[in-house]
Structures are given as structure tokens and as C-alpha cells.
Coordinates of C-alpha atoms in Angstrom, one line a residue:
Chain A
V30 CA 173.8 59.3 108.8
R31 CA 177.4 58.1 108.4
P32 CA 179.0 56.0 111.1
S33 CA 181.6 58.8 111.9
A34 CA 178.8 61.4 112.1
R35 CA 176.7 59.1 114.3
T36 CA 179.7 58.5 116.6
W37 CA 180.1 62.3 116.9
L38 CA 176.4 62.8 117.6
A39 CA 176.5 60.2 120.3
C40 CA 179.6 61.8 121.9
C41 CA 178.1 65.3 121.8
L42 CA 174.8 64.0 123.3
S43 CA 176.5 62.2 126.1
S44 CA 178.7 65.2 126.7
S45 CA 175.7 67.5 127.1
L46 CA 174.1 65.0 129.4
V47 CA 177.1 64.8 131.7
L48 CA 177.7 68.7 131.5
A49 CA 174.2 69.5 132.3
P50 CA 174.1 68.3 135.9
S51 CA 177.5 69.6 136.7
T52 CA 176.4 73.2 136.9
P53 CA 173.2 73.3 139.1
A54 CA 175.2 72.6 142.3
R55 CA 174.9 76.4 143.0
A56 CA 171.1 76.5 142.9
D57 CA 169.8 78.9 145.6
P58 CA 166.9 78.3 147.8
P59 CA 164.1 80.7 147.0
S60 CA 164.4 83.9 149.0
P61 CA 161.7 84.3 151.7
W62 CA 161.7 88.1 150.9
P63 CA 160.3 89.7 147.8
L64 CA 163.1 91.0 145.6
A65 CA 163.1 94.3 144.0
P66 CA 162.8 94.1 140.2
V67 CA 165.9 94.4 138.1
D68 CA 166.7 95.4 134.5
Y69 CA 167.4 92.1 132.7
D70 CA 169.1 94.0 129.9
A71 CA 171.7 95.6 132.2
P72 CA 175.3 94.4 131.9
D73 CA 177.0 92.6 134.7
P74 CA 178.1 95.4 137.1
D75 CA 181.2 93.4 138.2
R76 CA 182.3 92.3 134.8
N77 CA 185.9 91.8 134.1
A78 CA 188.3 90.0 131.7
L79 CA 186.5 86.7 132.5
N80 CA 183.3 88.2 130.9
Y81 CA 185.3 89.0 127.8
A82 CA 186.9 85.6 127.7
R83 CA 183.4 84.0 128.0
A84 CA 182.1 86.2 125.2
V85 CA 184.9 84.7 123.0
A86 CA 184.3 81.1 124.2
N87 CA 180.5 81.7 123.4
F88 CA 180.9 82.9 119.8
T89 CA 183.6 80.2 119.2
L90 CA 180.9 77.8 120.4
S91 CA 178.3 79.3 118.2
N92 CA 180.6 79.2 115.2
Y93 CA 181.3 75.6 115.9
A94 CA 177.5 74.8 116.2
V95 CA 177.0 76.4 112.7
F96 CA 180.1 74.5 111.3
Q97 CA 178.8 71.2 112.8
G98 CA 175.3 71.8 111.2
S99 CA 176.9 72.5 107.8
W100 CA 179.2 69.4 108.2
L101 CA 176.3 67.1 108.9
F102 CA 174.5 68.5 106.0
G103 CA 177.5 67.6 103.9
N104 CA 178.4 71.1 102.7
A105 CA 181.9 70.7 101.1
W106 CA 182.7 74.4 102.0
S107 CA 182.8 73.4 105.7
Y108 CA 185.6 70.8 105.1
V109 CA 188.5 73.0 106.2
T110 CA 192.0 71.5 106.5
R111 CA 195.4 73.1 107.4
S112 CA 196.2 74.0 103.8
S113 CA 192.7 75.4 103.1
I114 CA 193.0 77.7 106.2
E115 CA 196.5 78.8 105.1
Q116 CA 195.2 79.6 101.6
T117 CA 192.3 81.7 103.1
L118 CA 194.6 83.4 105.5
G119 CA 196.8 84.5 102.6
S120 CA 194.0 85.9 100.6
D121 CA 192.5 89.3 100.4
L122 CA 188.8 90.2 101.2
Q123 CA 186.5 90.2 98.2
L124 CA 182.9 90.3 97.6
D125 CA 181.3 86.9 97.3
Y126 CA 178.1 86.1 95.4
D127 CA 176.6 83.3 97.4
P128 CA 172.8 83.2 97.2
L129 CA 171.4 86.4 98.2
H130 CA 169.4 84.9 101.2
T131 CA 172.7 83.5 102.5
N132 CA 174.6 86.7 102.3
L133 CA 171.9 89.1 103.5
L134 CA 169.8 87.1 105.8
F135 CA 171.7 84.0 107.1
H136 CA 174.9 85.9 107.8
P137 CA 173.2 88.7 109.7
L138 CA 171.4 86.1 111.8
Q139 CA 174.6 84.3 112.5
G140 CA 176.0 87.7 113.6
S141 CA 173.1 88.0 116.0
L142 CA 174.2 84.9 117.8
D143 CA 177.7 86.3 117.9
F144 CA 176.4 89.6 119.5
V145 CA 174.3 87.7 122.0
S146 CA 177.3 85.6 122.9
A147 CA 178.8 88.7 124.4
R148 CA 175.6 90.1 125.9
A149 CA 174.8 86.9 127.6
A150 CA 178.2 86.9 129.1
G151 CA 177.5 90.0 130.9
L152 CA 178.8 92.9 128.6
S153 CA 177.0 96.0 127.7
F154 CA 175.7 96.8 124.3
W155 CA 178.6 98.8 123.1
E156 CA 181.1 96.4 124.5
S157 CA 179.3 93.6 122.6
A158 CA 179.2 95.5 119.5
L159 CA 182.8 94.5 118.7
F160 CA 182.2 90.7 119.0
P161 CA 180.2 89.9 115.9
A162 CA 183.3 91.5 113.9
L163 CA 185.6 89.1 115.8
A164 CA 183.4 86.3 115.2
A165 CA 183.1 87.0 111.5
L166 CA 186.8 87.1 111.2
E167 CA 187.1 83.6 113.0
W168 CA 184.3 82.2 110.7
D169 CA 185.6 83.8 107.5
Y170 CA 189.2 82.7 107.9
L171 CA 189.0 79.5 109.9
A172 CA 185.6 77.8 109.2
E173 CA 185.0 77.8 105.4
R174 CA 187.0 76.6 102.5
Q175 CA 187.9 79.0 99.7
I176 CA 186.0 78.1 96.6
Y177 CA 186.4 79.5 93.1
Y178 CA 183.3 79.7 90.9
P179 CA 182.9 79.7 87.2
A180 CA 181.5 83.1 87.2
G181 CA 184.9 84.5 88.2
W182 CA 184.5 85.0 92.0
R183 CA 185.7 83.1 95.1
S184 CA 184.0 82.5 98.3
K185 CA 186.4 83.4 101.2
P186 CA 187.4 85.6 102.8
S187 CA 184.4 87.7 102.0
T188 CA 184.0 91.5 102.5
N189 CA 180.2 91.3 102.4
D190 CA 180.0 88.4 105.0
F191 CA 182.2 90.3 107.3
L192 CA 180.0 93.5 107.0
T193 CA 176.8 91.7 107.2
T194 CA 177.8 89.5 110.2
A195 CA 179.6 92.3 112.0
T196 CA 176.9 95.0 111.7
A197 CA 173.5 93.5 111.0
G198 CA 174.3 91.0 113.9
I199 CA 174.2 93.9 116.3
I200 CA 170.7 95.1 115.4
L201 CA 169.2 91.6 115.2
G202 CA 171.1 90.5 118.3
E203 CA 170.1 93.3 120.5
I204 CA 166.4 92.9 119.4
S205 CA 166.5 89.2 120.2
Y206 CA 168.3 89.8 123.5
R207 CA 165.7 92.4 124.6
L208 CA 162.8 90.2 123.4
S209 CA 164.1 87.3 125.5
S210 CA 164.3 89.7 128.6
V211 CA 160.6 90.6 128.0
L212 CA 159.8 86.8 128.1
L213 CA 162.0 86.0 131.2
D214 CA 161.0 86.2 134.8
E215 CA 163.2 84.6 137.4
A216 CA 160.6 85.1 140.1
S217 CA 158.2 82.6 138.3
S218 CA 158.2 79.0 138.9
G219 CA 156.8 75.6 137.6
G220 CA 155.4 75.3 134.2
E221 CA 155.2 79.0 133.7
R222 CA 159.0 79.2 134.4
V223 CA 159.7 76.4 131.9
L224 CA 157.6 78.0 129.1
R225 CA 159.3 81.4 129.7
E226 CA 162.8 79.8 129.6
L227 CA 161.9 77.9 126.5
A228 CA 160.3 80.9 124.7
A229 CA 163.2 83.1 125.7
A230 CA 165.7 80.5 124.3
I231 CA 163.8 80.4 121.0
A232 CA 163.9 84.2 120.8
S233 CA 167.7 84.3 121.7
P234 CA 169.3 80.9 121.4
M235 CA 172.7 81.9 122.6
R236 CA 171.1 83.4 125.7
G237 CA 169.3 80.3 126.3
I238 CA 172.5 78.2 126.0
N239 CA 174.2 80.6 128.4
R240 CA 171.4 80.3 130.9
L241 CA 171.6 76.6 130.7
Y242 CA 175.2 76.2 131.5
T243 CA 175.3 78.8 134.1
G244 CA 172.3 77.3 135.9
E245 CA 170.4 80.7 135.6
A246 CA 167.6 78.8 133.8
W247 CA 166.5 77.3 137.1
Q248 CA 167.7 79.9 139.5
S249 CA 165.3 81.8 141.7
G250 CA 165.8 85.5 141.2
P251 CA 164.2 89.0 141.2
P252 CA 161.4 89.8 138.9
P253 CA 162.1 91.8 135.6
L254 CA 161.8 95.6 135.7
R255 CA 159.3 96.2 132.9
S256 CA 160.2 99.8 131.9
H257 CA 159.5 99.6 128.2
P258 CA 156.0 99.0 126.7
V259 CA 156.0 96.1 124.1
S260 CA 153.3 95.3 121.8
V261 CA 153.4 92.0 119.7
A262 CA 151.0 91.2 116.9
L263 CA 150.8 87.9 114.8
D264 CA 149.0 88.3 111.5
V265 CA 147.4 85.4 109.6
G266 CA 145.7 86.1 106.3
V267 CA 145.9 86.4 102.7
D268 CA 148.2 88.4 100.3
Q269 CA 147.5 89.3 96.8
L270 CA 150.0 90.7 94.3
R271 CA 149.5 92.6 91.1
T272 CA 152.1 93.7 88.6
D273 CA 151.4 93.8 84.9
K274 CA 149.1 90.7 85.6
T275 CA 147.2 89.6 88.7
Y276 CA 148.3 86.6 90.7
A277 CA 146.2 84.3 92.9
P278 CA 146.0 85.1 96.6
T279 CA 148.4 83.3 98.8
G280 CA 148.8 82.9 102.5
L281 CA 150.4 85.3 104.8
I282 CA 151.9 84.9 108.2
A283 CA 153.5 88.0 109.7
G284 CA 154.6 89.3 112.9
E285 CA 155.1 92.9 114.2
I286 CA 156.8 94.1 117.3
S287 CA 157.1 97.5 118.6
Y288 CA 159.4 98.1 121.8
G289 CA 159.7 101.3 123.7
D290 CA 157.6 104.5 123.7
L291 CA 160.5 106.9 122.9
L292 CA 160.1 108.6 126.3
P293 CA 163.6 109.1 127.7
T294 CA 164.6 106.9 130.6
N295 CA 167.9 108.6 131.6
H296 CA 168.1 111.8 133.8
D297 CA 169.6 113.7 130.9
D298 CA 166.8 112.8 128.6
T299 CA 168.7 110.5 126.4
L300 CA 167.7 107.1 125.3
D301 CA 170.1 104.1 125.4
P302 CA 170.7 101.8 122.4
F303 CA 167.5 99.9 121.4
E304 CA 165.3 101.4 124.0
F305 CA 163.1 101.9 120.9
F306 CA 162.9 99.5 118.1
E307 CA 160.4 98.0 115.5
L308 CA 160.6 94.6 114.0
Y309 CA 158.4 93.2 111.1
G310 CA 158.6 89.9 109.6
A311 CA 156.3 88.2 107.0
L312 CA 156.2 85.0 105.2
N313 CA 154.3 84.0 102.1
P314 CA 154.1 80.2 102.1
G315 CA 153.2 78.6 98.8
S316 CA 153.9 81.5 96.5
S317 CA 156.6 81.6 93.8
Q318 CA 156.1 85.3 93.2
L319 CA 156.1 86.6 96.8
S320 CA 158.0 83.6 98.2
G321 CA 159.9 84.4 100.9
I322 CA 160.7 86.1 104.0
Q323 CA 160.6 89.8 104.6
V324 CA 162.3 91.2 107.6
Y325 CA 162.5 94.8 108.5
A326 CA 164.0 96.2 111.7
Q327 CA 164.9 99.6 112.8
G328 CA 166.5 100.4 116.2
L329 CA 167.5 103.6 117.9
L330 CA 171.2 103.5 118.6
Y331 CA 171.2 106.8 120.5
G332 CA 168.5 109.2 121.2
S333 CA 168.2 112.8 122.7
S334 CA 164.7 113.8 123.7
T335 CA 163.3 117.3 124.3
A336 CA 163.2 118.4 128.0
P337 CA 160.3 117.1 130.1
S338 CA 157.4 119.2 131.1
P339 CA 156.7 118.4 134.8
D340 CA 153.0 119.4 134.8
E341 CA 152.3 116.9 131.9
Q342 CA 151.0 113.3 132.6
P343 CA 153.1 110.6 130.9
D344 CA 150.4 109.5 128.5
R345 CA 149.9 113.2 127.4
R346 CA 153.5 114.2 127.1
D347 CA 154.6 115.1 123.7
N348 CA 158.3 114.8 122.8
D349 CA 160.7 115.0 120.0
V350 CA 163.7 112.5 119.8
F351 CA 166.8 113.1 117.6
G352 CA 169.2 110.4 117.2
F353 CA 170.8 107.7 115.2
V354 CA 169.1 104.5 113.9
Q355 CA 170.3 101.3 112.3
N356 CA 168.1 99.6 109.8
F357 CA 167.9 96.0 108.5
D358 CA 165.7 95.5 105.5
Y359 CA 165.4 92.1 103.6
Q360 CA 162.7 91.7 101.0
G361 CA 162.8 88.1 99.8
A362 CA 160.2 88.1 97.1
N363 CA 161.2 86.6 93.8
L364 CA 160.0 89.6 91.7
A365 CA 162.7 91.7 93.5
T366 CA 164.8 90.4 96.2
Y367 CA 167.1 92.7 98.0
G368 CA 168.6 93.3 101.3
D369 CA 169.9 96.8 102.6
L370 CA 172.0 97.6 105.7
S371 CA 172.0 101.2 106.6
V372 CA 172.7 103.7 109.5
G373 CA 172.0 107.3 109.8
P374 CA 170.3 110.2 111.7
A375 CA 166.7 110.1 112.6
N376 CA 164.1 112.3 114.2
Y377 CA 160.8 111.1 115.8
A378 CA 158.1 113.4 117.1
V379 CA 155.4 112.0 119.3
W380 CA 152.2 113.7 120.2
R381 CA 150.1 111.9 123.0
F382 CA 146.4 112.5 123.5
G383 CA 145.7 109.9 126.2
A384 CA 145.8 106.2 126.7
R385 CA 146.3 104.5 123.4
R386 CA 145.9 107.6 121.5
K387 CA 149.0 109.2 119.9
L388 CA 150.7 110.2 116.7
R389 CA 154.2 109.4 116.0
L390 CA 156.1 110.6 112.9
G391 CA 159.6 109.5 112.2
F392 CA 162.0 110.3 109.4
D393 CA 165.5 109.0 108.8
V394 CA 168.2 109.6 106.1
D395 CA 170.7 106.9 106.0
W396 CA 173.9 105.6 104.6
T397 CA 173.2 102.3 103.0
Y398 CA 176.8 100.8 103.4
L399 CA 175.8 97.7 101.8
A400 CA 173.0 96.6 99.5
A401 CA 172.4 93.5 97.4
T402 CA 169.6 93.6 94.8
T403 CA 168.6 91.3 92.1
S404 CA 169.1 93.0 88.7
P405 CA 168.6 92.1 85.0
F406 CA 172.1 93.8 84.4
A407 CA 173.9 91.5 86.9
T408 CA 176.7 89.5 85.4
G409 CA 177.7 86.1 86.5
T410 CA 175.1 86.1 89.2
N411 CA 171.6 87.3 89.5
Y412 CA 172.3 90.2 91.9
N413 CA 174.6 93.2 92.3
F414 CA 176.2 94.6 95.5
S415 CA 175.9 98.4 95.8
T416 CA 176.1 101.2 98.3
G417 CA 174.4 104.6 98.6
G418 CA 171.8 106.4 100.5
A419 CA 168.3 105.7 101.9
A420 CA 165.3 107.6 103.3
G421 CA 162.5 106.3 105.5
I422 CA 159.4 107.6 106.8
D423 CA 157.6 106.0 109.7
G424 CA 154.1 107.0 110.8
R425 CA 151.7 105.7 113.4
L426 CA 148.4 107.2 114.5
E427 CA 146.8 105.3 117.4
L428 CA 143.0 106.3 117.7
G429 CA 142.1 103.9 120.6
P430 CA 139.0 101.8 119.8
C431 CA 139.0 103.3 116.3
G432 CA 142.1 101.4 115.4
T433 CA 145.7 102.1 114.3
L434 CA 146.9 103.6 111.1
S435 CA 150.6 103.0 110.2
L436 CA 152.8 104.0 107.4
R437 CA 156.2 102.6 106.6
S438 CA 158.1 104.0 103.6
R439 CA 161.6 103.0 102.5
N440 CA 163.6 104.1 99.5
Y441 CA 167.2 103.1 98.5
L442 CA 169.2 104.5 95.7
T443 CA 172.7 102.9 95.4
Q444 CA 175.7 102.6 93.1
V445 CA 176.7 99.1 92.0
L446 CA 180.1 98.0 93.4
D447 CA 182.7 95.6 92.1
G448 CA 183.5 97.6 88.9
K449 CA 180.2 96.6 87.3
G450 CA 178.8 100.1 87.1
G451 CA 174.9 101.1 87.2
Q452 CA 172.6 102.1 89.8
E453 CA 169.8 100.4 91.7
F454 CA 166.8 102.0 93.0
V455 CA 164.2 100.1 95.2
G456 CA 161.5 101.1 97.6
Y457 CA 158.0 100.4 99.1
E458 CA 155.3 102.0 100.9
R459 CA 153.3 100.0 103.3
L460 CA 150.1 101.5 104.7
A461 CA 148.3 99.4 107.3
Y462 CA 145.1 99.8 109.1
D463 CA 144.5 97.6 112.2
V464 CA 141.4 97.6 114.4
H465 CA 140.8 95.8 117.6
V466 CA 137.7 93.7 117.6
A467 CA 137.5 91.8 120.8
W468 CA 139.8 90.2 123.5
H469 CA 143.3 90.1 121.8
L470 CA 141.8 89.8 118.3
G471 CA 141.8 92.4 115.6
L472 CA 141.5 92.8 111.9
G473 CA 143.8 94.5 109.4
L474 CA 144.3 95.6 105.9
A475 CA 147.5 96.7 104.4
P476 CA 148.2 97.8 100.7
I477 CA 151.8 97.9 99.7
L478 CA 153.3 99.7 96.8
A479 CA 156.7 98.4 95.7
Y480 CA 158.8 99.6 92.9
R481 CA 162.4 99.1 91.5
R482 CA 164.5 100.5 88.7
S483 CA 167.8 99.3 87.5
M484 CA 170.0 101.4 85.4
F485 CA 173.1 100.4 83.4
E486 CA 174.9 102.2 80.6
G487 CA 171.9 104.2 79.6
Q488 CA 169.5 101.3 79.8
S489 CA 166.8 101.1 82.4
V490 CA 164.4 98.4 83.6
A491 CA 161.6 99.3 86.0
Q492 CA 159.0 97.3 87.6
T493 CA 156.1 98.1 90.0
S494 CA 153.8 96.0 92.0
L495 CA 150.8 96.6 94.2
E496 CA 150.1 94.2 97.0
A497 CA 147.2 93.8 99.4
Q498 CA 147.2 92.1 102.6
A499 CA 144.1 91.2 104.7
Y500 CA 144.5 89.4 108.0
L501 CA 143.3 88.4 111.3
R502 CA 145.5 89.9 114.1
V503 CA 146.4 88.4 117.4
E504 CA 147.8 91.1 119.7
E505 CA 149.3 91.4 123.1
G506 CA 150.9 94.3 124.9
E507 CA 150.5 97.8 125.7
Chain B
M4 CA 190.3 56.0 110.1
T5 CA 189.3 53.5 112.7
A6 CA 192.3 54.4 114.8
M7 CA 191.5 58.1 114.5
R8 CA 187.9 57.5 115.6
R9 CA 189.1 55.5 118.6
W10 CA 191.5 58.2 119.5
L11 CA 188.9 60.9 119.2
L12 CA 186.5 58.9 121.4
T13 CA 189.3 58.7 124.0
M14 CA 189.8 62.3 124.0
V15 CA 186.0 63.0 124.3
V16 CA 185.6 60.4 127.1
A17 CA 188.6 62.1 128.9
A18 CA 186.9 65.5 128.4
L19 CA 183.7 64.1 129.9
G20 CA 185.6 62.7 132.9
V21 CA 187.1 66.2 133.5
A22 CA 183.7 67.9 133.0
G23 CA 182.1 65.6 135.4
A24 CA 184.6 66.1 138.3
P25 CA 183.4 69.6 139.4
A26 CA 179.9 68.3 139.8
R27 CA 181.1 65.7 142.2
A28 CA 183.4 68.0 143.9
Q29 CA 180.8 70.6 144.3
Q30 CA 178.6 68.3 146.3
A31 CA 181.3 67.6 148.8
P32 CA 181.4 69.8 152.0
P33 CA 183.7 72.7 151.8
S34 CA 187.1 72.2 153.4
V35 CA 188.0 74.5 156.3
A36 CA 191.6 73.5 156.2
G37 CA 192.2 76.2 153.7
T38 CA 190.7 78.7 151.4
T39 CA 188.5 76.7 149.1
S40 CA 186.2 78.0 146.3
T41 CA 183.9 76.2 143.9
G42 CA 185.5 78.6 141.4
D43 CA 188.7 76.7 141.6
W44 CA 187.1 73.7 139.8
G45 CA 186.2 76.1 137.0
W46 CA 189.8 76.7 136.3
L47 CA 190.4 72.9 136.1
V48 CA 187.5 72.5 133.7
L49 CA 188.8 75.5 131.6
G50 CA 192.4 74.2 131.7
Y51 CA 191.6 70.5 130.8
G52 CA 189.1 71.5 128.3
V53 CA 191.4 73.8 126.4
L54 CA 194.1 71.2 126.7
V55 CA 191.9 68.4 125.2
G56 CA 190.2 70.5 122.7
G57 CA 193.4 72.2 121.7
S58 CA 195.0 68.8 121.3
V59 CA 192.2 67.5 119.0
T60 CA 192.5 70.7 117.0
V61 CA 196.3 70.4 116.6
Y62 CA 196.0 66.8 115.8
G63 CA 193.5 67.7 113.0
L64 CA 195.9 70.3 111.7
T65 CA 198.7 67.7 111.3
F66 CA 196.7 66.0 108.4
D67 CA 196.7 67.4 105.1
C68 CA 194.4 66.2 102.2
S69 CA 194.6 66.5 98.5
D70 CA 191.9 68.7 96.8
S71 CA 190.1 65.6 95.6
N72 CA 190.0 63.7 98.7
T73 CA 186.8 64.9 100.2
S74 CA 186.5 62.1 102.7
C75 CA 189.9 63.0 104.3
Q76 CA 188.8 66.8 104.3
R77 CA 185.6 65.8 106.0
K78 CA 187.2 63.9 108.8
T79 CA 190.0 66.5 109.2
S80 CA 187.6 69.4 109.4
L81 CA 185.7 67.7 112.2
L82 CA 188.9 67.1 114.2
I83 CA 189.8 70.8 113.8
W84 CA 186.5 72.3 114.6
G85 CA 185.4 69.5 117.1
G86 CA 188.5 70.4 119.2
A87 CA 187.6 74.2 118.9
G88 CA 184.0 73.3 120.1
I89 CA 185.3 71.2 123.1
A90 CA 187.6 73.9 124.0
A91 CA 184.9 76.7 123.7
L92 CA 182.4 74.7 125.6
A93 CA 184.8 73.9 128.5
S94 CA 186.0 77.5 128.6
A95 CA 182.5 78.9 128.7
V96 CA 181.4 76.4 131.5
G97 CA 184.7 76.7 133.3
I98 CA 184.5 80.6 133.5
S99 CA 180.9 80.4 134.6
I100 CA 181.9 78.0 137.4
V101 CA 184.7 80.4 138.3
Q102 CA 182.4 83.4 138.3
S103 CA 179.7 81.7 140.4
G104 CA 182.3 80.5 142.9
R105 CA 183.3 84.1 143.4
Q106 CA 179.7 85.3 143.8
H107 CA 178.5 82.5 146.1
V108 CA 179.9 80.7 149.1
Q109 CA 183.5 81.1 150.1
V110 CA 184.7 79.4 153.3
T111 CA 187.7 81.1 154.9
P112 CA 189.4 80.2 158.2
V113 CA 189.8 83.4 160.2
A114 CA 191.9 82.5 163.2
G115 CA 193.1 79.1 164.0
A116 CA 190.8 76.1 164.2
D117 CA 188.1 77.5 166.6
R118 CA 186.8 80.4 164.4
V119 CA 185.5 80.0 160.9
G120 CA 184.1 83.0 159.0
V121 CA 181.6 82.3 156.3
A122 CA 180.9 85.0 153.6
V123 CA 177.9 84.7 151.5
G124 CA 177.7 87.0 148.4
G125 CA 176.2 87.2 145.1
A126 CA 173.3 89.0 143.5
F127 CA 170.5 86.7 144.6

């Protein structure tokens, strides 16, 4: 570490040590009466201009933290000066071809911090939705130097960074915020409270920071209102890939979260944003063919359900929800790496036959407003940006002790942007069968069929792969 | 750059002094001589933090570096964004102190020196 960096680190550390004890002076004594549960996802009912100002301060703090990390790692693009800022401010937005994982995974994750910056400041979902865009503008114009690359493109300001941060930050941010709410319980104390606060801060770092500097992290409060069923599963196993040749099995670590049951919570039978979402993430350590991270998320932005039948039990009530969904899909395998951001109408039909017995069928047709796909026809880089349409099918059959059968199908057909021409078609079908064995343990098997086709000036390159996952599942939740 | 570093350290130490002040003040008993709120200290934290952080950023903006002078760029960028970071942190903390002051204890003299009304509010 250079001396200047060491000095800065020491200053930051001492600053945090002095600031930390400055806030808990308002710690309340625990209430002698049990408090009614409250919804931890609800916005501050008394929010005003100060909440908005705090949201701006939060995302600036978040951008500063990302800048500081980049600066410490010696990334030259973070060395902004007055003249570099003036140059960026005077330039038009363009597509930049930074590594695909930077553009389609890291920027969305950065956007999620910006979104939670606003949510943690007490704003509602829709109020917070604007803040990743503001933070993206701040980052693009003020926090990165404009760099010209030999392939003929420059880095900043970047259209794709703005889009990914501003929009994918919403879906990943709200998911992380709601998951942190699931973990928090202000009525708990002692070691359990510490663990809950830590886990919530890991799930949603900006919320953790907010809870630290406001003192909420150690305040006694009402317990959470648990109105949405949540199931979490961690899979550990092996993954084998086959294309025109068969690869050796590799390790698999995956996580799957299902939130909400699609039953309406409002009196008018509507569902609020992200009262239902699904998140799947997988990692194949030690593989050059599958390397990488896969992240898939789909969340309901708005839903309208069929009218309730008063004579039906909740676990036997069928309903149909029509609404709009937001999707985030990143497939980081080397054989075909791509990221897709899409939004569109969706319909879910749910038939419930009793406890842990139901069939859910979902279908969505989306506008893929930004996609990035590795392509043999890409020039200057190894991938193309594109835009187009997507279709998805989501199916889940829960059969109680006999296990759960689930299907996820995603297909994207997009037109290449930036004047390069051509089309990209990518898709996959993942079928999974999971069965509960004992306690919180289960076993699972999931074949995945993936395919892609790149088309350019009458030429076409296609590729298909078959993947099989076998895993031990640790599961928790309803 | 030793002078610049010393200047930066001075600014950070000044910021720390300001940030520490409300903690000491909050521990003091509330005054009944007039309307006093812990939230007032939040405005001080916010104001001084923005002043100090803004000064550091503006100071960084006064430098300009040639394209080949990476060392100068590195130090200048730290001043620019370090100041922004100080201002952002102080703003966030200051606003939260203001908000907590409004939600918690506020001591207000009601009529002369023999009656003091105490209002306790807030969610919890």
C-alpha cells in the first residue's frame, strides 16, 4: 500500500470509529409491552424532503465507496481530474465495450446499492426507482475518466452503463432489500440480533450501513410482519456439460429463492411491486467452460389477481395474476456469455391443492431493451449489444413429500446495435426435480438445454449444449 | 505532495472534531431555557461536513494534471472524491440526527419557569 493510500485508510478508519459512537445516544430502553408486528418493507409514513436528501447522500456515499475501492486497486479510469470531468461532461452517451461481466453484472449490482440507498432512507419502491438513474449519471460523468480504446470505442459516458445501473439496479436492489427484511427482527436481542443484522447487511449492504449510522442496528423495536412466504435453498453438487464433446464434471454451488405466493395482499386484489419474485444464482468453480456466475431474477412490478372466493381456504384457493414483470438474466459461461434486461406483461395461474401441493404456470412476453451476447461476428470486442424480444415460461409443480418439479424457459431474439447488423438468438430450458429427504435436506437433479445462434449477412453459427446438475439441497422456509 | 497530505489530514481531523461534537452534546441534559432538539446538532454535522468535504473537493478541482502524469491524477482524484465522500457521509449522518431529533425527545418550556412540558414521540 502506498503511503498516501495508507494515510487515507487510517483517516477513514479513525473517522468511522469516531462517528460510530456519535449516533447511539438515542438508543431507547426496551418497551415493557409487546409491540405489534410492522412491515419492514413499508416506506417511512412521515417522509419528507429530508428523506430524499438522505437518499442522494447515500448514493453519493455508495459511489464514493466504489470509487475508493477502484482507486485503491490502482484502476487508472478512476483518476478523475477537473479536465477529465469537463471532457466527459461535453461528450455524448455511447455504448462502451468493457468486459461483459463488468457491463451486465457489476453495473447492475452497483445500481442495486443506489436503489437501496433510497429505500433505506425511507422512500417507497416507486420513489426509489429514480435514484439508480441519478446515481448512474453521477458515476458516469464524475467518477470515471474517458478512455479511448484501439478497437474504436470510448468508455464514458456510457449508454449501456446508464441503462444497466438505472434499471437492473431496481430489480436487484428491491430483491436485496426485501431479503434483508426477511432476516431482520428488531424484537430480537443478543447473539441472534447480531447475526440477523450481519446477515441483513450482507444481503443488502447499503441498508446495513444506514442501520449503523442511524442506530437502528441496535434499537429495540417491533417484530416484523411476515406476510410473504419465503423459501431458500442452497445446492451443492456436480455439473457436467456436453456440447460436441463431453467435459469433466465440475463443482456446483447454487442458490434459489422464491418469495411470495401470488395471493393478493391489497383490498382491491392487486399485488404491490416485488410481492412475488424468484432469484436463482449458480457458480461453477474450477471450470473454464462453465466458469462463471449465473444470475436469474424475475420480479412482479404490478399484479392484478382474480377476485377471491370467500368459501375457499387460503391453501386451496386458485387464482390468476396478470401483471408486469422485470427480468434480469446473466449467464456467465465461457461457451456463451450473455446478459439480458427485459420487461413486459406476464400471467401466472396458480392451482392450490393443499399444504405444499400446488401447480403454478407463468408466461411472460418481454421487451429486451438491452442484451449483450458473445458472438463470433463481433468486431473489435468479443460481444455485441442488441435489443429485441423475449419469451419466458415458468412452471412449478409441488407434490408434497413426492418432491417438486420446476421448469424455467427463457428465449431471447435480438437485433445487434451500434450499426453492426446481425441478430442474436439465445435461450435455455432448465428442468429440475427436487425431493425432500430429511430435516432441511433434499436431493435434486436438473438437466439444462442451452442453445444460441448468431446470424450476420447470410452467415449463421449455432451451438447447443446439454448440462446436467446433481446436488444436495439445504432448504429453509415455507 | 507532503503539504497537500498535511492539508488533507487537517481537513479530516477538523471533520472528525465536528462529527464528534454532537455525541458529546447529546449526552448533556437538555436545556429548558429554550426549545432544544438533538436534531439541531444534525444540521451542524451536515453543514460542517458539506463545508469541509466541499472544500476538499473544490481544492482538488483546482489542480490539473497532464495526460501522462498518473501520479498527479491519482492524488487529485482522491481529493475530488474524498471530499465528496466526507460531504455525503456527513449529510447522511446529519440528516439522520435531524430526523431522530424530530421523532424522539423534545423539551419545550410551556409557561414561564414553573411548568415544563415534555413530549415524547416516535415510532418505537
